[in-house]
Amino acid sequence: MRVLITAGPTRERIDAVRFLSNRSTGKMGYALAEAAHSMGHEVTLVSGPVALAAPEGVKLIRVESAREMAEAVLAAAPEMDLIVMAAAVADYRPVTVFPGKLKKQPGNLMIELERTEDILASLGARKRPGQILAGFAAETEELLANASGKLAKKNLDWIAANDVSRSDIGFGSPDNAVTLLAKDGRRFEFGPAPKRQIAEAILNAILGEVNSSL
Ligand code: CTP
């Protein structure tokens, strides 16, 4: 199968030397890409800026901003059988990017932010028959209610709900624990376990089902 995975944070530029970003390190997305490759699939990985080595045998597309990630993902999507959005895409970007380095002034500084495109929702809106779409939900409260809301709203087949308020799992940690929700209401609990194992469990759940329906 042709599999597209996204990973890492995005950076939204404020000026020539500053940006807005988040704590994502890309480990979960890279683990998914490596697991999918070792299961024999043709994998494309669209990655925000991370400190991880390029996974072997995987087509790696490096991007920086939410806009660049949207362009790369939406261009590749029509060919893909499975898309997993594990990236922590910024929801907002500065309305204007200052060309040089902003000099400090007396008093407070206001930076106006505008919404970025919701890539996963765009993918859901143009999903072709047979294409499988999965997302992650990073939550600090109402984990399952919020995750199943995103599953329905973005027209997904699967969502992996991640409790990012726990310091032993999630952002930056080598381990993760997720509740994987299917659109028909089934629920699987994976972990805490190393992210590679979580990645395999997620892909087995999603692709096992495809194989058994062939
Ligand atoms: N996502 C995306 N594009 C965005 C924001 C998020 O494709 N601009 C994707 C993420 O990759 C993830 C899913 O949407 O798979 C959910 O991301 P999350 O940050 O949990 O939720 P949001 O949709 O941003 O909603 P909220 O900020 O209300 O929690």
Coordinates of C-alpha atoms and ligand atoms in Angstrom, one line a residue:
M1 CA 0.0 0.0 0.0
R2 CA 1.0 3.6 -0.5
V3 CA 1.2 5.2 2.9
L4 CA 1.6 8.9 3.8
I5 CA 2.7 9.8 7.3
T6 CA 3.2 13.3 8.7
A7 CA 5.4 14.0 11.7
G8 CA 6.9 16.7 14.0
P9 CA 5.9 20.3 14.7
T10 CA 5.6 23.1 12.3
R11 CA 7.3 26.5 12.7
E12 CA 5.4 29.7 12.0
R13 CA 7.8 32.6 11.4
I14 CA 7.5 35.8 13.4
D15 CA 10.7 37.5 12.0
A16 CA 14.0 36.6 10.5
V17 CA 15.2 34.7 13.7
R18 CA 12.0 33.8 15.7
F19 CA 9.1 31.4 15.2
L20 CA 6.1 29.9 17.0
S21 CA 6.1 26.1 17.4
N22 CA 5.3 23.4 19.9
R23 CA 6.9 20.5 21.8
S24 CA 6.5 17.8 19.2
T25 CA 9.7 15.9 18.5
G26 CA 8.4 13.7 15.6
K27 CA 9.1 10.4 17.4
M28 CA 5.6 9.0 16.9
G29 CA 5.4 9.9 13.3
Y30 CA 8.9 8.6 12.5
A31 CA 8.1 5.3 14.4
L32 CA 4.9 5.0 12.2
A33 CA 6.9 5.6 9.0
E34 CA 9.6 3.0 10.0
A35 CA 7.0 0.5 11.1
A36 CA 4.9 0.9 7.8
H37 CA 8.2 0.5 5.8
S38 CA 9.2 -2.7 7.6
M39 CA 5.7 -4.0 7.0
G40 CA 6.5 -3.7 3.2
H41 CA 4.5 -0.6 2.4
E42 CA 5.7 2.3 0.2
V43 CA 6.0 5.2 2.6
T44 CA 6.2 8.9 2.2
L45 CA 7.0 10.9 5.3
V46 CA 6.3 14.7 5.4
S47 CA 8.2 16.0 8.3
G48 CA 8.4 19.3 10.1
P49 CA 11.8 20.3 11.7
V50 CA 13.0 17.6 14.0
A51 CA 16.3 16.2 15.2
L52 CA 15.7 12.7 14.0
A53 CA 17.6 10.8 11.3
A54 CA 15.8 10.1 8.0
P55 CA 14.3 6.6 8.2
E56 CA 15.8 4.2 5.7
G57 CA 13.7 3.3 2.6
V58 CA 11.2 6.0 3.2
K59 CA 10.6 9.0 0.9
L60 CA 11.2 12.0 3.2
I61 CA 9.8 15.5 2.4
R62 CA 11.0 18.2 4.8
V63 CA 8.8 21.2 5.4
E64 CA 8.8 24.0 7.9
S65 CA 5.5 25.8 8.2
A66 CA 1.8 24.6 8.3
R67 CA 1.4 26.1 4.8
E68 CA 4.3 24.1 3.4
M69 CA 3.0 20.9 5.1
A70 CA -0.4 21.5 3.6
E71 CA 1.1 21.9 0.1
A72 CA 3.2 18.7 0.3
V73 CA 0.4 16.6 1.9
L74 CA -2.4 17.7 -0.4
A75 CA -0.2 17.2 -3.5
A76 CA 0.7 13.7 -2.5
A77 CA -2.7 12.6 -1.0
P78 CA -4.6 11.5 -4.1
E79 CA -2.2 8.7 -4.7
M80 CA -2.3 7.4 -1.1
D81 CA -4.1 4.4 0.3
L82 CA -3.5 5.3 3.9
I83 CA -2.8 8.7 5.4
V84 CA -1.8 9.2 9.0
M85 CA -1.5 12.7 10.3
A86 CA 0.8 12.5 13.3
A87 CA 2.2 16.0 12.9
A88 CA 1.5 18.7 15.5
V89 CA 0.5 21.3 13.0
A90 CA 0.3 24.9 14.3
D91 CA -3.3 26.1 14.4
Y92 CA -2.2 29.8 14.1
R93 CA 0.5 31.8 12.3
P94 CA 1.5 35.5 12.6
V95 CA -0.5 37.6 10.1
T96 CA 2.7 39.4 9.1
V97 CA 6.2 38.2 9.1
F98 CA 8.7 40.9 9.9
P99 CA 11.5 40.8 7.3
G100 CA 14.4 41.5 9.6
K101 CA 14.9 41.0 13.3
L102 CA 12.2 42.8 15.4
K103 CA 13.9 45.3 17.7
K104 CA 12.5 45.5 21.2
Q105 CA 10.4 48.6 22.1
P106 CA 9.2 49.9 25.5
G107 CA 6.0 48.2 26.6
N108 CA 4.2 45.1 25.4
L109 CA 4.2 43.6 22.0
M110 CA 1.1 42.3 20.3
I111 CA 1.5 39.7 17.6
E112 CA -1.7 39.1 15.6
L113 CA -2.3 35.5 14.6
E114 CA -4.5 34.0 11.9
R115 CA -5.7 30.4 11.5
T116 CA -3.7 28.0 9.4
E117 CA -5.4 25.5 7.2
D118 CA -6.7 22.3 8.9
I119 CA -4.9 19.8 6.7
L120 CA -6.6 16.8 8.1
A121 CA -10.1 18.3 7.6
S122 CA -9.2 19.2 4.0
L123 CA -8.1 15.6 3.5
G124 CA -11.4 14.4 5.0
A125 CA -13.4 16.7 2.7
R126 CA -11.7 15.2 -0.4
K127 CA -11.2 11.6 0.7
R128 CA -11.7 9.2 -2.2
P129 CA -13.5 5.9 -1.8
G130 CA -11.2 3.2 -0.3
Q131 CA -8.7 5.7 1.1
I132 CA -8.1 5.4 4.8
L133 CA -7.6 8.5 6.9
A134 CA -6.3 8.6 10.4
G135 CA -5.4 11.4 12.8
F136 CA -4.1 12.0 16.2
A137 CA -5.9 14.0 18.9
A138 CA -3.6 15.7 21.5
E139 CA -5.8 16.4 24.5
T140 CA -5.3 17.6 28.1
E141 CA -9.0 17.1 29.1
E142 CA -12.1 15.1 27.9
L143 CA -9.8 12.8 25.9
L144 CA -12.3 10.5 24.3
A145 CA -15.1 13.0 23.9
N146 CA -12.8 15.5 22.1
A147 CA -11.1 12.7 20.0
S148 CA -14.4 11.3 18.8
G149 CA -15.6 14.8 18.0
K150 CA -12.5 15.3 15.8
L151 CA -13.1 11.9 14.2
A152 CA -16.6 12.8 13.1
K153 CA -15.9 16.5 12.2
K154 CA -12.9 15.8 10.0
N155 CA -14.5 12.7 8.3
L156 CA -11.8 10.3 9.6
D157 CA -11.8 6.5 9.7
W158 CA -9.5 6.3 12.8
I159 CA -8.2 8.6 15.5
A160 CA -5.5 7.9 18.1
A161 CA -6.3 9.8 21.3
N162 CA -3.2 11.0 23.2
D163 CA -3.3 12.4 26.7
V164 CA -0.6 15.0 26.5
S165 CA -1.1 16.2 30.1
R166 CA 0.9 13.1 31.2
S167 CA 4.7 13.6 31.3
D168 CA 5.5 9.8 31.0
I169 CA 4.0 9.6 27.5
G170 CA 3.4 11.8 24.5
F171 CA 5.4 14.8 23.4
G172 CA 9.2 14.1 23.6
S173 CA 8.8 10.9 25.5
P174 CA 10.1 7.6 24.0
D175 CA 6.9 6.0 25.1
N176 CA 3.3 6.6 24.3
A177 CA -0.2 5.3 25.2
V178 CA -3.1 5.8 22.9
T179 CA -6.8 5.0 22.7
L180 CA -7.5 4.2 19.0
L181 CA -11.1 4.9 18.0
A182 CA -12.7 3.6 14.8
K183 CA -15.5 5.5 13.1
D184 CA -17.9 2.6 13.9
G185 CA -17.3 3.1 17.6
R186 CA -14.8 0.3 18.3
R187 CA -12.0 1.2 20.7
F188 CA -8.5 -0.2 21.3
E189 CA -6.1 0.6 24.1
F190 CA -2.4 0.5 23.4
G191 CA 0.5 1.1 25.8
P192 CA 2.2 2.6 27.7
A193 CA 4.9 1.1 25.4
P194 CA 7.8 2.3 23.2
K195 CA 6.5 4.4 20.3
R196 CA 7.6 1.8 17.7
Q197 CA 5.4 -0.7 19.4
I198 CA 2.5 1.7 19.5
A199 CA 3.1 2.4 15.8
E200 CA 2.9 -1.3 15.0
A201 CA -0.2 -1.8 17.0
I202 CA -2.0 1.2 15.3
L203 CA -1.0 0.0 11.8
N204 CA -1.9 -3.6 12.6
A205 CA -5.4 -2.5 13.8
I206 CA -6.0 -0.3 10.7
L207 CA -4.4 -2.5 8.0
G208 CA -5.4 -5.9 9.6
E209 CA -8.9 -4.9 8.9
V210 CA -8.2 -4.0 5.3
N211 CA -6.4 -7.3 4.7
S212 CA -9.3 -9.3 6.2
S213 CA -11.8 -7.5 4.0
L214 CA -9.8 -8.3 0.8
Ligands
CTP1 N1 -4.2 18.9 12.2 C1 -4.0 19.3 10.9 N2 -4.0 20.6 10.5 C2 -4.0 21.6 11.5 C3 -4.2 21.2 12.9 C4 -4.3 19.8 13.2 O1 -4.0 18.5 10.0 N3 -3.9 22.9 11.2 C5 -4.3 17.5 12.5 C6 -3.2 16.9 13.4 O2 -2.2 16.4 12.6 C7 -4.0 15.8 14.1 C8 -5.4 16.3 14.2 O3 -5.5 17.3 13.2 O4 -3.9 14.6 13.4 C9 -5.8 16.8 15.5 O5 -5.0 17.8 15.9 P1 -5.2 18.5 17.3 O6 -4.1 19.5 17.6 O7 -5.4 17.4 18.4 O8 -6.6 19.2 17.2 P2 -7.1 20.4 16.4 O9 -7.9 19.9 15.2 O10 -6.0 21.4 16.2 O11 -8.2 20.9 17.5 P3 -8.1 21.7 18.9 O12 -7.0 22.7 18.7 O13 -9.4 22.3 19.0 O14 -7.7 20.7 19.9

